[in-house]
Coordinates of C-alpha atoms in Angstrom, one line a residue:
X1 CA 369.1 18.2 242.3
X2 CA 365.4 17.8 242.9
X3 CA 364.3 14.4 241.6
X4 CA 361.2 14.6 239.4
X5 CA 357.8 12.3 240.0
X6 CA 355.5 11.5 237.1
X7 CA 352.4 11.4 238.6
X8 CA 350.3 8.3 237.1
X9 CA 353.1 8.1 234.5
X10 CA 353.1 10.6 231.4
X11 CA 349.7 11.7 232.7
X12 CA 349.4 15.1 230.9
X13 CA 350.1 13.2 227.2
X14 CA 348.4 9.8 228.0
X15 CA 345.8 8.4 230.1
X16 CA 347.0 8.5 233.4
X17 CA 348.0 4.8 234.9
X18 CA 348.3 3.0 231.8
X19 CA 351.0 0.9 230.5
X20 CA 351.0 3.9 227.9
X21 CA 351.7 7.0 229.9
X22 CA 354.8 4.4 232.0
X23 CA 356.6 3.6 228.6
X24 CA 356.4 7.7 228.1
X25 CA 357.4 8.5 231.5
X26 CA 360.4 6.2 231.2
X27 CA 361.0 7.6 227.9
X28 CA 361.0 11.0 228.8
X29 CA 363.5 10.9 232.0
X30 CA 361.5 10.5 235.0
X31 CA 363.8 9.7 238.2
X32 CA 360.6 7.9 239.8
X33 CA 356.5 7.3 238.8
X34 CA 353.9 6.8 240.8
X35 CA 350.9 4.8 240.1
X36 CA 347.7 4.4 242.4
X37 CA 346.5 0.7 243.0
X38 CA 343.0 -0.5 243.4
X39 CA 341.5 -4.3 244.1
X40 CA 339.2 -5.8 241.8
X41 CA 336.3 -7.7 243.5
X42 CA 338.1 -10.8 243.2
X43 CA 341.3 -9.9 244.4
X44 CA 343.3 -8.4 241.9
X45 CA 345.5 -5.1 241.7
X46 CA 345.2 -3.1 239.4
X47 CA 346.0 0.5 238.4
X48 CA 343.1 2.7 239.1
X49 CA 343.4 5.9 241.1
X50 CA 339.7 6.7 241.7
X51 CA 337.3 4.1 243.9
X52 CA 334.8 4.3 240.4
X53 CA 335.5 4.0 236.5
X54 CA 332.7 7.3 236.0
X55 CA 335.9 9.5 235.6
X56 CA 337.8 7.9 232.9
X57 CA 335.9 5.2 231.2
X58 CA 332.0 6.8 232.3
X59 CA 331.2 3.4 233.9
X60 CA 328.9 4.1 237.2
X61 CA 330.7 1.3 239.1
X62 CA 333.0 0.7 241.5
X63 CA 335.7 -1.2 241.1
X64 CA 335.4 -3.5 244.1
X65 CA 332.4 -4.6 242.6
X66 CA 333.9 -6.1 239.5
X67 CA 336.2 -9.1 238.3
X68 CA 339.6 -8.4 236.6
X69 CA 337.6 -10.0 233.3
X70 CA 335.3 -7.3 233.5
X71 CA 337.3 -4.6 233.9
X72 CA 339.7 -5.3 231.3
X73 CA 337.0 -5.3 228.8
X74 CA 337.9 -1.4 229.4
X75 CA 340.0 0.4 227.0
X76 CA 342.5 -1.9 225.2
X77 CA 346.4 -2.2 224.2
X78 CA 348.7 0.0 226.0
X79 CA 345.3 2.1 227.3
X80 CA 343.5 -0.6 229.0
X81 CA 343.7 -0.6 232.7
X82 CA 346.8 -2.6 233.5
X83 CA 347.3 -5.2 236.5
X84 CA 350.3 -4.2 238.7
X85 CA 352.2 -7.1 238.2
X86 CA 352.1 -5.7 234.1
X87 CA 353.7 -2.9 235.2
X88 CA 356.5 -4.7 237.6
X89 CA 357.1 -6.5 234.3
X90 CA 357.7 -3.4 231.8
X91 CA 359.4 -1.9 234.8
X92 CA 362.2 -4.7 235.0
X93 CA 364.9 -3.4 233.6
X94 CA 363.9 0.7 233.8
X95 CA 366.2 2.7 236.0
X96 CA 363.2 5.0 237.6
X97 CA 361.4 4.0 240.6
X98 CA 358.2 3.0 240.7
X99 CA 356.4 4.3 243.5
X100 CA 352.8 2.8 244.5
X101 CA 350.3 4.9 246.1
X102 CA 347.2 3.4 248.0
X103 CA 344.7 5.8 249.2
X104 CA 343.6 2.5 251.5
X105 CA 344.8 0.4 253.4
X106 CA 342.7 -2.6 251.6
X107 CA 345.4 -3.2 248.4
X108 CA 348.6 -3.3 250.6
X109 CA 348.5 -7.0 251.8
X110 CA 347.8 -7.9 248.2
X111 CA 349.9 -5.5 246.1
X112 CA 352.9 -6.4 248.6
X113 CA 352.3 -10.2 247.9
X114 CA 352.7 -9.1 243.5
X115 CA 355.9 -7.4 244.0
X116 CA 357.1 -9.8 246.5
X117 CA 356.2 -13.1 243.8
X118 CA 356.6 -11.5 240.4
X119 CA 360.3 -11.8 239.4
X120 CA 360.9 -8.4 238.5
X121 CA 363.7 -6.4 239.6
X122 CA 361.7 -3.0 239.0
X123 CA 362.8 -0.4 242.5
X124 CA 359.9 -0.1 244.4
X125 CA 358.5 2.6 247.0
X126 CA 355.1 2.9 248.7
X127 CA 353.4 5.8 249.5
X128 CA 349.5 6.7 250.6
X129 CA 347.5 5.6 253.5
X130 CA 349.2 5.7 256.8
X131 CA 347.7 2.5 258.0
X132 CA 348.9 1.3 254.2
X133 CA 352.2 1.6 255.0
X134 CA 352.2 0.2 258.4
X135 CA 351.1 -2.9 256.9
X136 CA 353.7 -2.8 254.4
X137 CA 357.1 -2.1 257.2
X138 CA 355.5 -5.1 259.2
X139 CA 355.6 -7.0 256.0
X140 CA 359.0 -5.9 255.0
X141 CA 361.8 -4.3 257.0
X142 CA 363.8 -3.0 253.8
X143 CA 360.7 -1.3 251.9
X144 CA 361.2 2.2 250.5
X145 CA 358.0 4.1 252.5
X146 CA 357.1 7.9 251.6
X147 CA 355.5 8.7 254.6
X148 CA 352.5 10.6 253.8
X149 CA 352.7 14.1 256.4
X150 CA 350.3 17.0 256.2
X151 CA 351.4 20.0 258.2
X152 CA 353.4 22.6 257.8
X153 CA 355.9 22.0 261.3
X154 CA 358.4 19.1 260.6
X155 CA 357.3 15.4 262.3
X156 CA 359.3 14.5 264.9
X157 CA 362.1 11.8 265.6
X158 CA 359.7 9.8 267.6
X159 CA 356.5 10.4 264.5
X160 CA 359.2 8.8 262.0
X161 CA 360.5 5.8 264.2
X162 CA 357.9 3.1 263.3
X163 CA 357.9 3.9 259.5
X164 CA 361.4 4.6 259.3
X165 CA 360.9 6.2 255.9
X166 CA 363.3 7.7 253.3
X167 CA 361.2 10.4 252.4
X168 CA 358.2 12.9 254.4
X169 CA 355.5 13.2 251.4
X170 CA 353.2 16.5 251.6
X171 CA 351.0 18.4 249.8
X172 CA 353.4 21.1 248.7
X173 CA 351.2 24.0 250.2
X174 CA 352.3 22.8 253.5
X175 CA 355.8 22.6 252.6
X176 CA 358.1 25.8 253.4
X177 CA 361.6 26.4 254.2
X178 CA 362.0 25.9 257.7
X179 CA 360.4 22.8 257.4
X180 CA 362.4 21.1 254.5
X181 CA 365.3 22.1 256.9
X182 CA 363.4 20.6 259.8
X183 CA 363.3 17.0 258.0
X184 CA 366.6 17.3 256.6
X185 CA 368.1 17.7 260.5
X186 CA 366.3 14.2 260.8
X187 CA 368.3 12.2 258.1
X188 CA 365.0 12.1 256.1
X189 CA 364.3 13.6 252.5
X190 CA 361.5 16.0 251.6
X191 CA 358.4 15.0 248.6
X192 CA 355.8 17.5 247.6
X193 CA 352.8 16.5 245.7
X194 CA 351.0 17.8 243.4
X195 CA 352.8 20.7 241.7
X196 CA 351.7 21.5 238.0
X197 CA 352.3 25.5 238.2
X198 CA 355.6 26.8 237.0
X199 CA 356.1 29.4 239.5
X200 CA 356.0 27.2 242.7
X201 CA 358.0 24.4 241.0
X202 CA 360.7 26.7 241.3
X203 CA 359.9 28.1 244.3
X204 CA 360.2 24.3 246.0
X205 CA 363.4 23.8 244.0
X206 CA 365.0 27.0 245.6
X207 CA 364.1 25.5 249.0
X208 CA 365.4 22.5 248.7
X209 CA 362.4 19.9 248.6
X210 CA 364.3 16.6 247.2
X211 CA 361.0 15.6 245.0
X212 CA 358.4 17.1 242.5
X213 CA 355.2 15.1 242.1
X214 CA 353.3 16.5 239.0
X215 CA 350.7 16.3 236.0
X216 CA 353.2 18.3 233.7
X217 CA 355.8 16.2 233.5
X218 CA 357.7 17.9 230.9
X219 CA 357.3 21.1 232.3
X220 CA 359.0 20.2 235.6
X221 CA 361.8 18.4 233.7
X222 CA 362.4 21.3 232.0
X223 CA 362.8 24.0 234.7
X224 CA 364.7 21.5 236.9
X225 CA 367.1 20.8 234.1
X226 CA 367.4 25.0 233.3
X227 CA 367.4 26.5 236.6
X228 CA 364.7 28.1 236.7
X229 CA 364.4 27.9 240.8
X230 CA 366.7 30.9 240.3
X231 CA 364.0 33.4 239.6
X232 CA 360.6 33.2 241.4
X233 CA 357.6 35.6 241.1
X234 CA 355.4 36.2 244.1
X235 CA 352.0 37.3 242.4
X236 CA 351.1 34.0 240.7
X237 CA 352.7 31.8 243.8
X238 CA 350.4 33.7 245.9
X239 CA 347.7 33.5 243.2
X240 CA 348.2 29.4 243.0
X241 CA 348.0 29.5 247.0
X242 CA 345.1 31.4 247.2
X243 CA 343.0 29.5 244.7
X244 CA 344.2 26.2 246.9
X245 CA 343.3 27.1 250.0
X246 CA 339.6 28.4 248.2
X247 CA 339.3 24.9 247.1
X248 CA 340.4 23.6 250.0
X249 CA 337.9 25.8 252.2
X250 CA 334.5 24.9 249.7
X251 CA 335.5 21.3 250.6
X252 CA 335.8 21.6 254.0
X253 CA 332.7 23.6 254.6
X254 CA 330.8 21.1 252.7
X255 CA 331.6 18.1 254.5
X256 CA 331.6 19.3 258.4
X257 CA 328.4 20.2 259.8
X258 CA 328.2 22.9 262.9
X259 CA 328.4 21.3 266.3
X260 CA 329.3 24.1 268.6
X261 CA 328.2 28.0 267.9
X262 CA 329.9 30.7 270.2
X263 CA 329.1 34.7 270.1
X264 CA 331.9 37.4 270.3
X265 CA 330.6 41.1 270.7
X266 CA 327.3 40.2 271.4
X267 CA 324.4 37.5 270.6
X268 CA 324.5 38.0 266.6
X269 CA 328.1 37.8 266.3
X270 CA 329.1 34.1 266.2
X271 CA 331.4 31.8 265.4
X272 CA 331.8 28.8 264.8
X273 CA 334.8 25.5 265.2
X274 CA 334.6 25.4 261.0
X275 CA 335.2 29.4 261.2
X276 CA 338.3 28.6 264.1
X277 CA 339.4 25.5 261.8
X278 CA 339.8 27.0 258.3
X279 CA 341.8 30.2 259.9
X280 CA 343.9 27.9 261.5
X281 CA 345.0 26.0 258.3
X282 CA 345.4 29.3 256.2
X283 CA 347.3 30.9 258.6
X284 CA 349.6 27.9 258.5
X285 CA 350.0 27.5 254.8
X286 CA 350.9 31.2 254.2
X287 CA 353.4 31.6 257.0
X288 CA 355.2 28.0 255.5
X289 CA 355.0 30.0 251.9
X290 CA 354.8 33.2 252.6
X291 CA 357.0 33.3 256.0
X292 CA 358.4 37.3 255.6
X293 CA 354.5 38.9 255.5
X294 CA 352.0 39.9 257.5
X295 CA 348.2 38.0 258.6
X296 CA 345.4 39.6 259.5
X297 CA 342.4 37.5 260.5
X298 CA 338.6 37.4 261.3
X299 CA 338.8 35.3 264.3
X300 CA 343.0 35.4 265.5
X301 CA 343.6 38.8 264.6
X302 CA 346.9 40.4 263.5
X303 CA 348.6 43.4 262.6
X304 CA 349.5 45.3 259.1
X305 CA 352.6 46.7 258.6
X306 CA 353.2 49.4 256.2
X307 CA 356.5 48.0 254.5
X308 CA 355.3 44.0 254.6
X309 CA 353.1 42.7 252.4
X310 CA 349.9 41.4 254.2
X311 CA 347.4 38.9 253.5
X312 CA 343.6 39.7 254.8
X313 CA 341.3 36.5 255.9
X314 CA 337.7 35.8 256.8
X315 CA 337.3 32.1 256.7
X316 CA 333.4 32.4 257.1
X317 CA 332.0 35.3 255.9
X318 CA 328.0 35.1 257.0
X319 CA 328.8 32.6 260.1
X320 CA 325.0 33.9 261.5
X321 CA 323.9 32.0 258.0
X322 CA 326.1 29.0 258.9
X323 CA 324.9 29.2 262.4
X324 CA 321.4 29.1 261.5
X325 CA 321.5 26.7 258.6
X326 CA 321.2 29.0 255.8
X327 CA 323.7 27.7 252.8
X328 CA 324.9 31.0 251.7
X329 CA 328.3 31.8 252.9
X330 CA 332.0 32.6 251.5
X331 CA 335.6 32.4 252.2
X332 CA 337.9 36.0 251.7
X333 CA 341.4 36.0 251.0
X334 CA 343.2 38.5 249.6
X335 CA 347.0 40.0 250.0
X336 CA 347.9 43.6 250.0
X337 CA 350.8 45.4 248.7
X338 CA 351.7 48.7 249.4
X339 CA 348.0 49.7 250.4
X340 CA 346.3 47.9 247.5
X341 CA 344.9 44.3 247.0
X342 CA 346.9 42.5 244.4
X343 CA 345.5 39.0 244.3
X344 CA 342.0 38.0 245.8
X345 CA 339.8 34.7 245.5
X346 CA 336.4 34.3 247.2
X347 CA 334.4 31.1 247.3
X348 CA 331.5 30.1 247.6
X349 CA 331.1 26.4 249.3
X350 CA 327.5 26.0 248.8
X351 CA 327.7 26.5 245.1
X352 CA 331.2 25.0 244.6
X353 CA 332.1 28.8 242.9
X354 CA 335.5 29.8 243.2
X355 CA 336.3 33.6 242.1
X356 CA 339.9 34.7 242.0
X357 CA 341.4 37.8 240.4
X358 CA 344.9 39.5 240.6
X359 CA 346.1 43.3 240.1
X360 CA 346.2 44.0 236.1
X361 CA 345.6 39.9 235.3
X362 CA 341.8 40.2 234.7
X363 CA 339.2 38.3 237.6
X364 CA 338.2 34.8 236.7
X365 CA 336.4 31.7 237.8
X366 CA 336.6 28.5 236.7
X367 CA 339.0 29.2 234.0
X368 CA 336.4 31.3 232.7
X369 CA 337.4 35.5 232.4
X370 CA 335.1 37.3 233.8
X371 CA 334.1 40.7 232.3
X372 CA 331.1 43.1 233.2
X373 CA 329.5 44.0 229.6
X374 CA 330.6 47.9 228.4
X375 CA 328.3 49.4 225.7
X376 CA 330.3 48.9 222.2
X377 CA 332.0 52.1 220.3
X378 CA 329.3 52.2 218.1
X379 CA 326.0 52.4 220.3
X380 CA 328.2 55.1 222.0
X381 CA 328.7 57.0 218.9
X382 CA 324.9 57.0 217.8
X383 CA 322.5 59.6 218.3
X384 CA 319.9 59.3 221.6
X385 CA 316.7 61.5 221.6
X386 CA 314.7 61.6 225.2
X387 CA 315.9 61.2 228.3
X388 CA 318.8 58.5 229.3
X389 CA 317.0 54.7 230.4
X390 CA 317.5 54.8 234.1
X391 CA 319.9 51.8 234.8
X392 CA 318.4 51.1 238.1
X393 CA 314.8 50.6 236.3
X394 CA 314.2 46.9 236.8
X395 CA 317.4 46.0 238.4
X396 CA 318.9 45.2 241.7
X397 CA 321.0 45.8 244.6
X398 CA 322.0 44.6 246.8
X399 CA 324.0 45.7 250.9
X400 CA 324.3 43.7 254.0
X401 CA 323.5 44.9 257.5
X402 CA 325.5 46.2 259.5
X403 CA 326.6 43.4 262.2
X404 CA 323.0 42.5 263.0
X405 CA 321.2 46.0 262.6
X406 CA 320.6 48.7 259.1
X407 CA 323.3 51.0 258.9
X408 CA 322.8 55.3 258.5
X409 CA 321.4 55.5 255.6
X410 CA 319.9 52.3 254.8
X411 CA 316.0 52.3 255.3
X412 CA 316.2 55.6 253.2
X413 CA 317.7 54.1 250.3
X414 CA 315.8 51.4 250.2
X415 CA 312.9 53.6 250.1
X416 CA 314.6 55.8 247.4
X417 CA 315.0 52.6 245.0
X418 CA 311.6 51.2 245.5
X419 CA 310.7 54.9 243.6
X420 CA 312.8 54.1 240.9
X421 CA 311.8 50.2 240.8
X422 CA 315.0 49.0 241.5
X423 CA 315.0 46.5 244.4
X424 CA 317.4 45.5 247.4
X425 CA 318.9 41.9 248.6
X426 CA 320.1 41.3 251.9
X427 CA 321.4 37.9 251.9
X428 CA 324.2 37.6 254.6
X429 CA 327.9 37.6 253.4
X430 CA 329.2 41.1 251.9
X431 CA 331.8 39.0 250.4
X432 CA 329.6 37.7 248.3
X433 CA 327.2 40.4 247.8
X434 CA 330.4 42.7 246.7
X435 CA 332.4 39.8 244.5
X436 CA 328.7 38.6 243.0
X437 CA 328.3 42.1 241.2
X438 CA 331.6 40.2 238.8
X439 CA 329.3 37.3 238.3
X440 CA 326.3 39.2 237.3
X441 CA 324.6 38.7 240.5
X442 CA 322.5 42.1 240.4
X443 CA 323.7 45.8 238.9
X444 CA 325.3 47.1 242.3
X445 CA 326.2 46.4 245.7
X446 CA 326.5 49.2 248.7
X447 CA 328.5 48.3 252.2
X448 CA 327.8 50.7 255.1
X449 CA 330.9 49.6 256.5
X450 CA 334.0 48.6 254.4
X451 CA 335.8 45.4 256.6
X452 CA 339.2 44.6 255.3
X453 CA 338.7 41.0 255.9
X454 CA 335.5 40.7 254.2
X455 CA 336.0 42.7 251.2
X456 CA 339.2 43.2 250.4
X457 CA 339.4 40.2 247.4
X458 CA 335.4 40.8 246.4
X459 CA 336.3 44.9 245.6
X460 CA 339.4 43.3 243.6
X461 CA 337.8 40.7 241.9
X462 CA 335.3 43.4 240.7
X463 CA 337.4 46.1 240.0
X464 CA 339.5 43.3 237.8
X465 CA 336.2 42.4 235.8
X466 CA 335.9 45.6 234.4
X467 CA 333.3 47.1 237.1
X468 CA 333.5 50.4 239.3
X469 CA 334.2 50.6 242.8
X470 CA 334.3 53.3 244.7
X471 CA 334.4 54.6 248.8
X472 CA 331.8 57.3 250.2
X473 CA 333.3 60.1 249.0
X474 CA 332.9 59.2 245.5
X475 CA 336.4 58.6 245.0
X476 CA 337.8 55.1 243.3
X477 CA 339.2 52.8 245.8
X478 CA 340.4 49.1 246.8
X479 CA 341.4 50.1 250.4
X480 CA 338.7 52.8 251.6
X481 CA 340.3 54.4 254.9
X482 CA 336.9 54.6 256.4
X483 CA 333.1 54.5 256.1
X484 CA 331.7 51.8 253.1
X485 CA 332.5 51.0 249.8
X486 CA 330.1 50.5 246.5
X487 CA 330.8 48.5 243.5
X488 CA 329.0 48.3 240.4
X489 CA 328.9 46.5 236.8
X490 CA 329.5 50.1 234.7
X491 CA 330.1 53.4 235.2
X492 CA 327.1 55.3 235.0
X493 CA 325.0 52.6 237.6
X494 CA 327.8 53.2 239.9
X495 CA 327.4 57.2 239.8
X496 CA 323.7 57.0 240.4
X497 CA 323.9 54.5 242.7
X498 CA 326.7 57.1 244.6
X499 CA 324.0 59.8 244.5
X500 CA 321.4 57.8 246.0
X501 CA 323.4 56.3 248.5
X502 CA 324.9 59.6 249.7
X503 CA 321.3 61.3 249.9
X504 CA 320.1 58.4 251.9
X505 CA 322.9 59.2 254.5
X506 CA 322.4 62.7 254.8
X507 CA 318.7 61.7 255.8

């Protein structure tokens, strides 16, 4: 049976590492619970996940810089911000095991000496840093260590020999069947961490992963004790995976500046080691989760097959932006089912936007669902007199070029919207110019060329706000066989904008 972590204690009912959320943890039947540990500027552990107090107390300091008298002037009672050897103490004669995480290697010397003087018989574990819990084994021979792994392929015999741990610890997107399997072959148990969505709780349950890190304590201890690893959906796993890897992607984008720029096809076309670096990880993720489909990506490739389901990726849309310093670029995912896009997220890194949608669920972004406004019953229902407002008056559209030069057609509609005071964007990523008409980011967006990789999630992630999308011929469309694709915020933009666009070609 899959043991279940509280992470921080009881952290979705109380704040999290307090004395208060332990007691509920305990209380509620938690096998083990981690806490996070922290040094005070004089030398003191305490429990404190973050390297501030801005999060949970709104203190701008860090904790380094303070004494243990000032920080426990924090909070108060069972909320205050306890010192570990508080926690060895109401830990004494519990049955779970606590399990201390450092995200350092600073606190181990230290929190190692507290367990090692305090008297209490509380079970122990360590987790976190590597070079954390190498310090620790040298310290002592018989410590529980969670070594911390983050791949999807299984360590070796020889990566596991100087920690000798009882458990491999990963973030659960990496962890997949082959590789729970993998470290079971070694004589080594399998953590995930940090799980708080039903559906892949019970998808890591059915493959055998020995732990469950999570925020929703009650929630895993309820589908452990019932089952429910039984019956698993793919839509919202692939949904939850997705938005991850978005996440994961805006972070990784922000913090790693371009050091090398290659071209492909010719001088525009470039690419990048962030482009080559991101693909990498995703591909990796979705074959340890999603092992029986199919990958298509920008810079490796891959091939569709009609009877698997298949997931699309650019990982830098608008690399000649990125290559050039310009801060507007996205990340495309989306997975196809029988022809169709059925779950899609787009980021944005430079904004810190994430946009994800899925077939018949609505399109949202930041817990926020996104719909397109759509005139009310009653301002249909009353009289007009004169001619229709023209919904491209005032507004805007916008396209992308076509690799590095306009597509047919192009020049001519520009010229055909300028009559009617409507104006055109060209900004660099189609992913965002498609998936930015959801946002409200202009009335209405035409691609010469539809590129499965690019715009598979955006025409989705519109369609799923309520707006129109629709392929050259006029006809409505997630998957156009060939030629471009147009979406818009509401019907009637998107059958002018058709007309126009269509007239511009035939010039």
């Amino acid at each position: 049976m899959t043991a279940v972590v509280a992470h921080r204690g009881d952290s979705s009912v109380h704040r999290e590492n307090t004395l208060e959320a332990i007691r509920s943890a305990i209380a509620a039947g938690a096998e083990t619970i981690e806490i996070d540990v922290r040094l005070t500027g004089d030398g003191e552990v305490v429990l404190l996940h973050d390297a501030t107090l801005q999060r949970l107390w709104g203190v701008d300091a860090h904790v380094a810089n303070l004494t243990l008298a000032e920080v426990e002037r924090l909070g108060g009672g069972e909320l205050r911000i306890p010192l570990l050897r508080d926690v060895l103490h109401l830990m004494h004669d519990a049955k779970p095991l606590l399990l201390i995480d450092m995200d350092s290697p600073e606190p181990a010397v230290a929190a190692h000496r507290v367990v090692a003087t305090c008297g209490s018989e509380a079970r122990v574990a360590w987790c976190g840093h590597i070079d954390a819990m190498r310090t620790i084994r040298r310290r002592d021979a018989a410590a529980e260590i969670w070594m911390p792994w983050a791949e999807s392929t299984a360590p070796s015999a020889l990566d596991l020999a100087e920690l000798r741990p009882t458990f491999v610890n990963l973030p659960h997107v990496y962890v997949g069947r082959e590789l729970v399997a993998a470290v079971h072959s070694l004589g080594v148990k399998v953590s995930c961490w940090t799980v708080d969505d039903a559906e892949q709780m019970a998808w890591l349950m059915s493959i055998g992963v020995d732990s469950i890190t999570s925020n929703r304590l009650a929630l895993l201890l309820c589908l452990r004790n019932n089952d429910a690893a039984a019956t698993v959906q793919m839509l919202p796993r692939a949904r939850l995976i997705s938005r991850e890897l978005a996440t994961w992607a805006v972070e990784y984008v922000r913090k790693h500046h371009v050091t090398s720029v290659a071209t492909k096809a010719n001088p525009a076309d470039h690419v990048t080691e962030i482009d080559l670096a991101i693909e990498r990880v995703v591909r990796s993720v979705i074959g340890a989760q999603f092992p029986d489909h199919c990958f298509v990506g920008e810079e490796f490739g891959g091939e569709a097959q009609a009877d698997r389901p298949c997931w699309y990726l650019d990982p830098v849309d608008g690399t000649a932006n990125l290559a050039n310093g310009m801060p507007w670029t996205s990340f495309s995912l989306a997975l196809v089912v029988n022809g169709a896009p059925v779950v899609g997220v787009v980021a944005d890194p430079w904004r810190g936007v994430v946009v994800e949608a899925e077939a018949g669920g609505g399109a949202w972004s930041d817990g926020i669902r996104l719909c397109l406004d759509k005139p009310d019953a009653e301002a249909l229902s009353a009289p007009t007199f004169g001619p229709a407002p023209d919904p491209l008056s005032g507004a805007m559209v916008s396209t992308e070029l076509a690799a590095h030069a306009a597509w047919p057609g192009m020049l001519p509609m520009l010229d055909a919207l300028s009559q009617r005071y409507c104006t055109m964007r060209i900004m660099g990523s189609g992913t965002l110019t498609v998936a930015g008409i959801a946002l409200g980011h202009g009335i209405g967006a035409v691609i010469g060329r539809f590129g499965p990789v690019d715009h598979l999630a955006a025409v989705l992630i519109v369609r799923e706000a309520g707006g129109v999308v629709l392929d050259e011929n006029g006809d409505e469309t997630l998957f156009p066989a060939s030629g471009g694709v147009l979406a818009a915020a509401n019907r009637q933009t998107a059958e002018q904008l058709h007309a126009l666009w269509r007239e511009a070609v035939a010039r």
